[in-house]
Short mmCIF file of C-alpha atoms and ligand atoms in Angstrom, two decimals:
data_model
loop_
_atom_site.label_atom_id
_atom_site.label_comp_id
_atom_site.label_asym_id
_atom_site.label_seq_id
_atom_site.Cartn_x
_atom_site.Cartn_y
_atom_site.Cartn_z
CA UNK X 1 0.00 0.00 0.00
CA UNK X 2 1.49 3.38 -1.00
CA UNK X 3 2.01 5.89 1.77
CA UNK X 4 -0.80 8.42 2.28
CA UNK X 5 -0.82 11.81 3.94
CA UNK X 6 -2.14 10.11 7.08
CA UNK X 7 -1.51 6.66 8.49
CA UNK X 8 -5.26 6.13 8.73
CA UNK X 9 -8.35 8.04 7.68
CA UNK X 10 -11.86 7.24 8.88
CA UNK X 11 -14.27 8.60 6.28
CA UNK X 12 -17.96 8.93 5.61
CA UNK X 13 -19.29 8.65 9.15
CA UNK X 14 -21.16 10.83 11.63
CA UNK X 15 -18.72 11.84 14.35
CA UNK X 16 -20.20 11.93 17.85
CA UNK X 17 -18.52 13.43 20.91
CA UNK X 18 -19.91 14.32 24.32
CA UNK X 19 -20.99 17.69 22.99
CA UNK X 20 -21.25 17.53 19.16
CA UNK X 21 -22.58 15.44 16.29
CA UNK X 22 -21.31 16.23 12.78
CA UNK X 23 -20.35 14.71 9.44
CA UNK X 24 -16.58 14.55 9.28
CA UNK X 25 -13.40 12.68 8.51
CA UNK X 26 -10.66 11.82 10.97
CA UNK X 27 -7.00 11.75 9.98
CA UNK X 28 -4.57 9.83 12.19
CA UNK X 29 -0.79 9.93 12.37
CA UNK X 30 1.51 8.16 14.84
CA UNK X 31 -1.41 6.94 16.91
CA UNK X 32 -2.89 10.40 17.43
CA UNK X 33 -5.72 12.30 15.80
CA UNK X 34 -4.10 14.88 13.55
CA UNK X 35 -7.09 16.34 11.75
CA UNK X 36 -10.87 16.35 12.01
CA UNK X 37 -12.63 17.91 9.02
CA UNK X 38 -13.70 17.48 5.40
CA UNK X 39 -11.85 16.45 2.25
CA UNK X 40 -8.82 15.15 4.16
CA UNK X 41 -5.98 13.66 2.13
CA UNK X 42 -5.56 9.94 1.63
CA UNK X 43 -4.66 7.58 4.43
CA UNK X 44 -2.25 4.69 4.02
CA UNK X 45 -5.15 2.75 5.49
CA UNK X 46 -8.76 3.87 5.13
CA UNK X 47 -11.81 2.87 7.15
CA UNK X 48 -15.16 3.41 5.44
CA UNK X 49 -17.72 4.55 8.02
CA UNK X 50 -20.48 5.43 5.56
CA UNK X 51 -23.85 5.18 7.28
CA UNK X 52 -22.15 4.61 10.63
CA UNK X 53 -21.34 6.61 13.73
CA UNK X 54 -17.76 7.32 14.78
CA UNK X 55 -17.40 7.53 18.57
CA UNK X 56 -14.44 7.88 20.93
CA UNK X 57 -13.21 4.45 22.05
CA UNK X 58 -15.04 3.32 25.16
CA UNK X 59 -13.35 3.57 28.55
CA UNK X 60 -14.42 0.99 31.12
CA UNK X 61 -13.20 2.52 34.36
CA UNK X 62 -14.26 -0.42 36.56
CA UNK X 63 -13.48 -4.02 35.70
CA UNK X 64 -11.88 -6.97 37.46
CA UNK X 65 -9.35 -8.94 35.42
CA UNK X 66 -7.05 -11.77 36.43
CA UNK X 67 -7.21 -10.77 40.11
CA UNK X 68 -4.94 -12.89 42.29
CA UNK X 69 -6.16 -14.31 45.58
CA UNK X 70 -3.96 -14.85 48.62
CA UNK X 71 -4.67 -18.59 48.31
CA UNK X 72 -3.05 -18.65 44.87
CA UNK X 73 -6.37 -18.54 43.02
CA UNK X 74 -6.65 -16.41 39.88
CA UNK X 75 -9.85 -14.99 38.44
CA UNK X 76 -10.70 -16.74 35.20
CA UNK X 77 -10.62 -13.70 32.95
CA UNK X 78 -7.05 -13.10 31.83
CA UNK X 79 -5.73 -9.77 30.57
CA UNK X 80 -5.43 -11.26 27.09
CA UNK X 81 -9.02 -12.57 26.97
CA UNK X 82 -10.65 -9.68 28.85
CA UNK X 83 -8.96 -7.07 26.69
CA UNK X 84 -9.93 -8.96 23.50
CA UNK X 85 -13.53 -8.81 24.71
CA UNK X 86 -13.12 -5.10 25.48
CA UNK X 87 -11.88 -4.28 21.97
CA UNK X 88 -14.54 -6.43 20.27
CA UNK X 89 -17.14 -4.48 22.25
CA UNK X 90 -15.73 -1.05 21.35
CA UNK X 91 -13.75 -0.40 24.56
CA UNK X 92 -10.17 0.72 23.99
CA UNK X 93 -9.08 1.48 27.59
CA UNK X 94 -10.01 0.14 30.98
CA UNK X 95 -9.10 0.57 34.63
CA UNK X 96 -8.78 -2.56 36.76
CA UNK X 97 -7.63 -3.24 40.29
CA UNK X 98 -4.31 -3.82 42.03
CA UNK X 99 -5.30 -5.97 45.01
CA UNK X 100 -4.13 -5.58 48.59
CA UNK X 101 -4.35 -8.69 50.73
CA UNK X 102 -5.19 -7.90 54.34
CA UNK X 103 -2.18 -8.23 56.60
CA UNK X 104 0.20 -7.59 53.70
CA UNK X 105 1.85 -4.52 52.30
CA UNK X 106 0.97 -3.43 48.77
CA UNK X 107 4.32 -4.75 47.56
CA UNK X 108 3.64 -8.19 49.06
CA UNK X 109 0.13 -8.42 47.62
CA UNK X 110 -0.53 -10.03 44.25
CA UNK X 111 3.10 -10.32 43.14
CA UNK X 112 3.52 -10.21 39.39
CA UNK X 113 0.14 -8.60 38.79
CA UNK X 114 1.51 -5.66 36.81
CA UNK X 115 3.59 -8.10 34.78
CA UNK X 116 0.41 -9.99 33.90
CA UNK X 117 -1.33 -6.77 32.89
CA UNK X 118 1.31 -6.19 30.22
CA UNK X 119 -0.46 -8.91 28.20
CA UNK X 120 -3.39 -6.54 27.64
CA UNK X 121 -4.41 -5.70 24.08
CA UNK X 122 -6.25 -2.56 25.23
CA UNK X 123 -4.74 0.40 27.11
CA UNK X 124 -5.10 0.11 30.86
CA UNK X 125 -4.65 1.79 34.20
CA UNK X 126 -5.13 0.70 37.81
CA UNK X 127 -7.10 1.58 40.91
CA UNK X 128 -5.31 0.42 44.06
CA UNK X 129 -7.57 -1.48 46.48
CA UNK X 130 -6.75 -0.59 50.10
CA UNK X 131 -7.78 -3.19 52.68
CA UNK X 132 -5.16 -2.53 55.35
CA UNK X 133 -4.03 1.08 55.71
CA UNK X 134 -1.04 0.52 57.97
CA UNK X 135 1.47 3.36 58.56
CA UNK X 136 3.78 1.85 55.96
CA UNK X 137 1.01 1.71 53.37
CA UNK X 138 -0.20 5.23 54.15
CA UNK X 139 3.14 6.96 54.53
CA UNK X 140 5.31 5.15 52.00
CA UNK X 141 3.48 2.89 49.59
CA UNK X 142 0.50 5.00 48.53
CA UNK X 143 2.65 8.10 47.85
CA UNK X 144 5.03 5.98 45.74
CA UNK X 145 2.10 4.47 43.86
CA UNK X 146 0.51 7.84 43.11
CA UNK X 147 3.88 9.07 41.88
CA UNK X 148 3.89 6.14 39.43
CA UNK X 149 0.52 7.23 38.03
CA UNK X 150 -1.93 5.09 40.01
CA UNK X 151 -4.08 8.02 41.05
CA UNK X 152 -7.23 6.34 42.42
CA UNK X 153 -7.84 4.18 45.48
CA UNK X 154 -10.71 1.75 45.92
CA UNK X 155 -12.18 0.95 49.29
CA UNK X 156 -14.86 -1.54 50.24
CA UNK X 157 -17.28 -0.93 53.08
CA UNK X 158 -18.31 -4.59 52.91
CA UNK X 159 -16.82 -8.06 52.15
CA UNK X 160 -15.01 -9.78 54.96
CA UNK X 161 -11.38 -9.70 53.86
CA UNK X 162 -11.66 -6.35 52.10
CA UNK X 163 -13.78 -3.95 54.10
CA UNK X 164 -12.51 -0.96 56.03
CA UNK X 165 -13.81 0.37 59.32
CA UNK X 166 -14.91 4.01 59.29
CA UNK X 167 -11.66 4.96 61.03
CA UNK X 168 -9.58 3.21 58.37
CA UNK X 169 -11.68 4.78 55.62
CA UNK X 170 -10.98 8.24 57.09
CA UNK X 171 -7.24 7.54 56.96
CA UNK X 172 -7.49 6.61 53.28
CA UNK X 173 -9.54 9.71 52.51
CA UNK X 174 -7.03 11.97 54.26
CA UNK X 175 -4.12 10.32 52.44
CA UNK X 176 -5.82 10.78 49.07
CA UNK X 177 -6.48 14.42 49.89
CA UNK X 178 -2.82 15.05 50.66
CA UNK X 179 -1.72 13.33 47.44
CA UNK X 180 -4.36 14.53 44.98
CA UNK X 181 -5.88 11.11 44.30
CA UNK X 182 -9.51 10.08 43.86
CA UNK X 183 -11.18 7.62 46.24
CA UNK X 184 -13.77 5.20 44.85
CA UNK X 185 -16.09 3.39 47.23
CA UNK X 186 -18.13 0.18 47.31
CA UNK X 187 -21.04 1.22 49.52
CA UNK X 188 -22.88 -1.46 51.49
CA UNK X 189 -23.19 -1.94 55.26
CA UNK X 190 -21.16 -5.02 56.22
CA UNK X 191 -22.73 -5.63 59.65
CA UNK X 192 -26.26 -5.24 58.35
CA UNK X 193 -25.63 -7.74 55.55
CA UNK X 194 -24.05 -10.23 57.98
CA UNK X 195 -27.06 -9.96 60.28
CA UNK X 196 -29.50 -10.54 57.40
CA UNK X 197 -27.45 -13.48 56.08
CA UNK X 198 -27.52 -15.26 59.45
CA UNK X 199 -31.26 -14.77 59.72
CA UNK X 200 -31.91 -15.99 56.16
CA UNK X 201 -29.78 -19.11 56.70
CA UNK X 202 -31.50 -19.78 60.03
CA UNK X 203 -34.83 -19.59 58.21
CA UNK X 204 -33.58 -22.11 55.65
CA UNK X 205 -33.71 -19.55 52.82
CA UNK X 206 -30.66 -20.21 50.67
CA UNK X 207 -31.58 -19.52 47.02
CA UNK X 208 -29.79 -16.99 44.78
CA UNK X 209 -32.73 -14.59 45.25
CA UNK X 210 -31.87 -14.40 48.93
CA UNK X 211 -28.58 -12.78 47.95
CA UNK X 212 -30.71 -9.73 47.11
CA UNK X 213 -32.75 -10.11 50.29
CA UNK X 214 -29.54 -10.09 52.33
CA UNK X 215 -28.59 -6.62 51.05
CA UNK X 216 -31.69 -4.57 50.19
CA UNK X 217 -31.47 -0.93 49.01
CA UNK X 218 -31.43 0.52 52.56
CA UNK X 219 -28.10 -1.25 53.16
CA UNK X 220 -26.62 0.51 50.14
CA UNK X 221 -28.31 3.83 50.91
CA UNK X 222 -26.93 3.88 54.47
CA UNK X 223 -23.36 3.16 53.34
CA UNK X 224 -23.59 5.68 50.51
CA UNK X 225 -24.76 8.33 52.97
CA UNK X 226 -21.95 7.44 55.38
CA UNK X 227 -19.26 7.38 52.70
CA UNK X 228 -20.32 10.82 51.50
CA UNK X 229 -20.52 12.21 55.03
CA UNK X 230 -17.01 11.00 55.88
CA UNK X 231 -15.66 12.31 52.57
CA UNK X 232 -17.30 15.64 53.35
CA UNK X 233 -15.68 15.67 56.79
CA UNK X 234 -12.27 15.27 55.15
CA UNK X 235 -13.17 17.35 52.07
CA UNK X 236 -11.97 14.56 49.79
CA UNK X 237 -13.70 14.01 46.41
CA UNK X 238 -15.08 10.50 45.94
CA UNK X 239 -16.82 8.38 43.36
CA UNK X 240 -19.58 6.02 44.46
CA UNK X 241 -19.21 2.82 42.50
CA UNK X 242 -22.04 0.71 41.02
CA UNK X 243 -25.13 2.57 42.23
CA UNK X 244 -27.98 0.06 41.95
CA UNK X 245 -31.00 1.95 43.26
CA UNK X 246 -32.65 5.34 43.34
CA UNK X 247 -32.25 5.67 47.14
CA UNK X 248 -28.46 5.61 46.85
CA UNK X 249 -28.47 7.93 43.84
CA UNK X 250 -30.63 10.38 45.78
CA UNK X 251 -27.89 10.57 48.46
CA UNK X 252 -25.44 11.62 45.76
CA UNK X 253 -27.86 14.21 44.35
CA UNK X 254 -28.47 15.72 47.81
CA UNK X 255 -24.75 15.92 48.56
CA UNK X 256 -24.03 17.53 45.19
CA UNK X 257 -26.70 20.12 45.83
CA UNK X 258 -24.78 21.23 48.93
CA UNK X 259 -21.52 21.40 46.99
CA UNK X 260 -19.87 18.08 47.87
CA UNK X 261 -17.59 16.67 45.17
CA UNK X 262 -19.10 13.23 44.74
CA UNK X 263 -19.73 11.37 41.49
CA UNK X 264 -21.81 8.31 40.73
CA UNK X 265 -21.27 5.24 38.59
CA UNK X 266 -23.79 2.59 37.56
CA UNK X 267 -23.60 -0.51 35.36
CA UNK X 268 -25.80 -2.11 32.65
CA UNK X 269 -26.92 -4.84 35.09
CA UNK X 270 -28.65 -2.22 37.25
CA UNK X 271 -30.31 -0.70 34.21
CA UNK X 272 -31.65 -3.90 32.66
CA UNK X 273 -31.85 -6.83 35.14
CA UNK X 274 -33.95 -7.45 38.25
CA UNK X 275 -34.89 -10.01 40.92
CA UNK X 276 -36.47 -12.04 38.09
CA UNK X 277 -32.98 -12.87 36.85
CA UNK X 278 -32.13 -14.33 40.26
CA UNK X 279 -35.15 -16.64 40.14
CA UNK X 280 -34.27 -19.09 37.39
CA UNK X 281 -34.41 -22.89 37.12
CA UNK X 282 -31.36 -25.12 37.56
CA UNK X 283 -29.59 -22.66 39.85
CA UNK X 284 -29.13 -20.27 36.90
CA UNK X 285 -30.13 -17.36 39.16
CA UNK X 286 -26.53 -17.59 40.45
CA UNK X 287 -25.44 -16.06 37.15
CA UNK X 288 -27.04 -12.77 38.23
CA UNK X 289 -25.49 -12.64 41.72
CA UNK X 290 -23.53 -9.41 42.02
CA UNK X 291 -23.17 -6.68 44.61
CA UNK X 292 -24.87 -4.39 45.17
CA UNK X 293 -27.62 -6.84 44.30
CA UNK X 294 -30.14 -6.63 41.49
CA UNK X 295 -33.31 -4.86 42.56
CA UNK X 296 -37.03 -5.39 42.14
CA UNK X 297 -38.56 -4.86 38.72
CA UNK X 298 -39.15 -1.16 38.17
CA UNK X 299 -36.06 0.01 40.03
CA UNK X 300 -33.96 0.03 36.85
CA UNK X 301 -36.23 2.68 35.36
CA UNK X 302 -35.60 4.85 38.42
CA UNK X 303 -31.84 4.41 37.98
CA UNK X 304 -32.22 5.52 34.33
CA UNK X 305 -33.87 8.67 35.63
CA UNK X 306 -30.77 9.44 37.68
CA UNK X 307 -28.70 9.07 34.53
CA UNK X 308 -31.04 11.46 32.77
CA UNK X 309 -30.91 14.05 35.55
CA UNK X 310 -27.09 13.93 35.61
CA UNK X 311 -26.63 12.37 39.08
CA UNK X 312 -24.94 9.30 37.61
CA UNK X 313 -21.92 10.22 35.53
CA UNK X 314 -20.43 6.96 34.32
CA UNK X 315 -21.60 3.53 33.16
CA UNK X 316 -19.00 0.79 33.61
CA UNK X 317 -19.20 -2.99 33.41
CA UNK X 318 -17.84 -4.07 36.85
CA UNK X 319 -16.80 -7.07 34.74
CA UNK X 320 -16.04 -10.11 36.92
CA UNK X 321 -14.52 -13.36 35.76
CA UNK X 322 -16.67 -15.96 37.51
CA UNK X 323 -17.96 -18.70 35.22
CA UNK X 324 -21.24 -20.42 36.04
CA UNK X 325 -19.88 -23.97 36.15
CA UNK X 326 -16.44 -23.43 37.66
CA UNK X 327 -17.12 -20.58 40.11
CA UNK X 328 -20.78 -19.76 40.68
CA UNK X 329 -21.75 -23.41 41.29
CA UNK X 330 -18.40 -24.39 42.81
CA UNK X 331 -17.13 -21.44 44.84
CA UNK X 332 -13.54 -21.45 45.96
CA UNK X 333 -12.43 -18.81 48.40
CA UNK X 334 -13.32 -15.67 46.45
CA UNK X 335 -13.07 -12.40 48.36
CA UNK X 336 -16.30 -11.33 46.70
CA UNK X 337 -18.70 -13.30 48.87
CA UNK X 338 -19.77 -13.19 52.49
CA UNK X 339 -19.74 -16.36 54.53
CA UNK X 340 -18.80 -20.00 54.10
CA UNK X 341 -20.63 -22.51 51.96
CA UNK X 342 -23.75 -24.03 53.48
CA UNK X 343 -24.55 -27.36 51.85
CA UNK X 344 -27.98 -27.42 50.25
CA UNK X 345 -29.81 -30.66 49.52
CA UNK X 346 -29.13 -30.15 45.79
CA UNK X 347 -25.39 -29.74 46.43
CA UNK X 348 -25.37 -26.15 45.26
CA UNK X 349 -23.88 -23.40 47.45
CA UNK X 350 -26.09 -21.19 49.58
CA UNK X 351 -26.53 -17.67 48.18
CA UNK X 352 -23.88 -16.16 50.46
CA UNK X 353 -21.11 -18.40 49.11
CA UNK X 354 -21.73 -17.61 45.44
CA UNK X 355 -18.96 -15.31 44.15
CA UNK X 356 -20.40 -11.88 43.41
CA UNK X 357 -20.07 -10.40 39.96
CA UNK X 358 -21.19 -10.65 36.35
CA UNK X 359 -19.21 -10.47 33.11
CA UNK X 360 -19.91 -7.49 30.86
CA UNK X 361 -16.79 -5.87 29.43
CA UNK X 362 -17.85 -6.69 25.84
CA UNK X 363 -21.60 -6.14 26.19
CA UNK X 364 -21.41 -2.87 28.17
CA UNK X 365 -21.59 -0.59 25.15
CA UNK X 366 -24.09 -2.56 23.00
CA UNK X 367 -26.50 -3.09 25.92
CA UNK X 368 -26.30 0.56 27.01
CA UNK X 369 -26.63 1.83 23.44
CA UNK X 370 -29.60 -0.39 22.70
CA UNK X 371 -31.48 0.20 25.95
CA UNK X 372 -30.40 3.83 26.14
CA UNK X 373 -30.00 5.42 22.72
CA UNK X 374 -32.08 3.07 20.54
CA UNK X 375 -34.96 3.14 23.04
CA UNK X 376 -34.79 6.92 23.39
CA UNK X 377 -33.75 7.13 27.05
CA UNK X 378 -30.48 8.99 26.37
CA UNK X 379 -28.97 10.91 23.45
CA UNK X 380 -25.96 9.87 21.41
CA UNK X 381 -23.92 12.57 23.15
CA UNK X 382 -25.03 11.25 26.56
CA UNK X 383 -23.84 7.81 25.49
CA UNK X 384 -20.37 9.16 24.69
CA UNK X 385 -20.31 11.20 27.89
CA UNK X 386 -21.21 8.20 30.09
CA UNK X 387 -18.91 5.67 28.46
CA UNK X 388 -15.83 7.63 27.36
CA UNK X 389 -15.68 11.38 28.05
CA UNK X 390 -16.61 11.28 31.73
CA UNK X 391 -14.40 8.31 32.63
CA UNK X 392 -11.48 10.17 31.01
CA UNK X 393 -12.27 13.43 32.81
CA UNK X 394 -13.02 11.91 36.20
CA UNK X 395 -9.98 9.65 36.26
CA UNK X 396 -7.52 12.02 34.62
CA UNK X 397 -6.90 9.90 31.51
CA UNK X 398 -5.19 12.58 29.45
CA UNK X 399 -5.70 12.30 25.69
CA UNK X 400 -8.55 9.81 25.98
CA UNK X 401 -12.32 10.00 25.54
CA UNK X 402 -12.58 12.69 22.88
CA UNK X 403 -12.21 13.22 19.14
CA UNK X 404 -10.01 16.30 18.79
CA UNK X 405 -6.62 16.91 17.18
CA UNK X 406 -3.90 15.77 19.58
CA UNK X 407 -6.00 13.10 21.31
CA UNK X 408 -5.11 9.42 21.09
CA UNK X 409 -6.79 7.93 18.01
CA UNK X 410 -9.13 5.65 19.95
CA UNK X 411 -12.25 5.32 17.81
CA UNK X 412 -15.21 3.01 17.36
CA UNK X 413 -17.16 2.77 14.15
CA UNK X 414 -20.67 1.96 15.31
CA UNK X 415 -23.58 0.59 13.32
CA UNK X 416 -26.67 2.06 15.02
CA UNK X 417 -29.03 -0.13 12.98
CA UNK X 418 -27.37 -3.52 13.48
CA UNK X 419 -29.79 -5.89 15.18
CA UNK X 420 -28.27 -8.75 17.13
CA UNK X 421 -29.20 -11.21 19.77
CA UNK X 422 -26.52 -11.38 22.48
CA UNK X 423 -24.97 -14.87 22.43
CA UNK X 424 -22.23 -15.92 24.78
CA UNK X 425 -20.78 -18.19 22.09
CA UNK X 426 -19.97 -15.10 20.01
CA UNK X 427 -18.31 -13.14 22.84
CA UNK X 428 -14.56 -13.06 23.41
CA UNK X 429 -14.37 -13.25 27.20
CA UNK X 430 -13.28 -16.43 28.97
CA UNK X 431 -16.51 -16.75 30.94
CA UNK X 432 -19.07 -19.46 30.15
CA UNK X 433 -22.13 -17.22 30.21
CA UNK X 434 -23.50 -13.73 29.82
CA UNK X 435 -26.45 -12.51 31.90
CA UNK X 436 -27.83 -10.95 28.67
CA UNK X 437 -28.05 -14.23 26.71
CA UNK X 438 -30.73 -13.84 24.04
CA UNK X 439 -31.26 -10.10 24.61
CA UNK X 440 -32.19 -8.41 21.34
CA UNK X 441 -30.08 -5.31 20.88
CA UNK X 442 -29.98 -2.60 18.24
CA UNK X 443 -26.54 -1.07 17.74
CA UNK X 444 -23.19 -2.84 17.57
CA UNK X 445 -19.54 -1.84 17.02
CA UNK X 446 -18.04 -2.80 13.66
CA UNK X 447 -14.45 -1.46 13.81
CA UNK X 448 -12.37 -0.56 16.89
CA UNK X 449 -9.25 1.59 16.49
CA UNK X 450 -6.82 1.85 19.40
CA UNK X 451 -4.10 4.51 19.04
CA UNK X 452 -4.53 4.38 15.27
CA UNK X 453 -4.40 0.60 14.94
CA UNK X 454 -7.44 -1.35 13.76
CA UNK X 455 -7.74 -3.76 16.67
CA UNK X 456 -11.12 -5.38 15.97
CA UNK X 457 -13.28 -5.65 12.88
CA UNK X 458 -16.70 -7.33 12.62
CA UNK X 459 -16.12 -9.41 15.72
CA UNK X 460 -12.59 -10.47 14.85
CA UNK X 461 -9.94 -9.26 17.28
CA UNK X 462 -6.76 -8.26 15.46
CA UNK X 463 -4.67 -6.75 18.29
CA UNK X 464 -1.99 -8.93 19.82
CA UNK X 465 -1.59 -9.52 23.56
CA UNK X 466 0.91 -6.99 24.87
CA UNK X 467 -0.06 -4.25 22.41
CA UNK X 468 -1.96 -2.30 25.11
CA UNK X 469 -0.15 0.37 27.10
CA UNK X 470 -0.16 1.29 30.76
CA UNK X 471 -1.74 4.73 31.21
CA UNK X 472 -0.08 6.61 34.07
CA UNK X 473 -2.29 9.38 35.46
CA UNK X 474 -0.73 12.63 36.62
CA UNK X 475 -2.26 15.36 38.81
CA UNK X 476 -5.49 16.91 37.48
CA UNK X 477 -7.52 19.76 38.85
CA UNK X 478 -10.96 18.23 38.34
CA UNK X 479 -10.64 16.26 41.59
CA UNK X 480 -9.19 19.07 43.68
CA UNK X 481 -10.82 19.34 47.12
CA UNK X 482 -13.30 22.20 47.61
CA UNK X 483 -11.22 23.82 50.37
CA UNK X 484 -14.20 23.73 52.74
CA UNK X 485 -13.51 21.84 55.97
CA UNK X 486 -15.57 21.90 59.18
CA UNK X 487 -14.54 24.80 61.45
CA UNK X 488 -11.81 25.68 58.96
CA UNK X 489 -9.61 22.96 60.49
CA UNK X 490 -8.00 20.67 57.90
CA UNK X 491 -7.51 17.49 59.95
CA UNK X 492 -6.05 15.63 56.97
CA UNK X 493 -2.80 17.60 57.41
CA UNK X 494 -2.26 16.02 60.82
CA UNK X 495 -3.96 12.60 60.57
N1 DUC N 501 -19.22 -6.36 43.13
C1 DUC N 501 -19.36 -7.46 42.44
O1 DUC N 501 -20.49 -7.85 42.12
N2 DUC N 501 -18.25 -8.17 42.15
C2 DUC N 501 -16.94 -7.79 42.48
C3 DUC N 501 -16.83 -6.66 43.32
C4 DUC N 501 -18.05 -5.93 43.56
O2 DUC N 501 -18.00 -4.93 44.21
ZN1 ZN N 502 -17.52 -2.92 44.37
ZN1 ZN N 503 -16.11 -4.08 41.15
#
């Protein structure tokens, strides 16, 4: 192929960003967008987007890949398979989690994890999970980590080996404030869930549906309220992960109205699934066990409303690599559960031993597009904002999430009219099911470009393992504290 003016030109499509929709061509050189306009010169490679949309590559800022357990267990989804699924589904960058095992330093936890991540085909960054904020972790390890570009911490307010007490959470918030990092929070009340689990087991109620009964919306609402209140006390910006119900979203809206810097994330499962998915024959309800839990029918529509009113800023997958046969029906010692296995007469685990989480890194964009844009709940620009622009802005991913000269050439050519039925057999993840099996969707990605390279086309993944890049995140002003602390006393400088 003779050399063109650009390495790649995407032509003929309707370009959509978080703020604009226009007919245009995109010229790419050295992995970056060089020109956006009309009548651009030839590209060495050309992508025909006639009749299609051209969107910024998706950013999935919350997914679990190849996580290593202290017992030597590894989550089934590898970086190579999970990132193939990401690219096939139109996602060019993701943020996953560096684990901390309780009782261990960060350095001792999950050795070799960053080495494993280098197998990714998509670009990636990390959140650091903090389960044990010892003086060494707080004073030495977190500062070193932030300096290396890991600029967000994840804390859990539930799960036995992961959760923090309020006092520990305050220490993490104060540390993040001093260092200019964002704190992301899993909000559920651990003690309340434990109390409900014991009662449900004592009553002989052990089905997957009881997973939802063990952690109803009030449990999430209380923890969301508490997380925001403690963040407000410290004046540390936070993001509430995976909001599943209107009650929790309302806590975010109320806090925002009084000027607190708090953002909200939700996931396709909370916009499309319900208790009905937990009540399925042959133990298949286990496929829909995730936390926070799925809610009663009707709740999803209320969560959509909080997307529409701007309370929820981001839609991620919370992708988890637990297959139905190997993990959901045969739990090992996953951290994402609460309580030991109770034997049921059918040999299946009780609800509280089923590992929590659903796979969705590849279906996130098609399901959201179909249920959101195609069904008229959100606009095209909202779709881009929720899935690419806001994750980039909120997590400081410079050069990502937009289509402007100078940005990384991460693009998805999207067919808004393609009608598909979601089939696990056609997905690229390593998991043996999708909770959206058989869902009819309208809208599907056809070509995914990552830093100027065509990485997936019509369901075929072309990128090689190891072609993704680590994305270090430097300081960014969007997450600066407000400067308002109770009584004008900034305790985080001393604690
Ligand atoms: N929720 C899940 O469902 N799985 C993993 C972690 C989480 O918070
Ligand atoms: Zn979580
Ligand atoms: Zn998660």
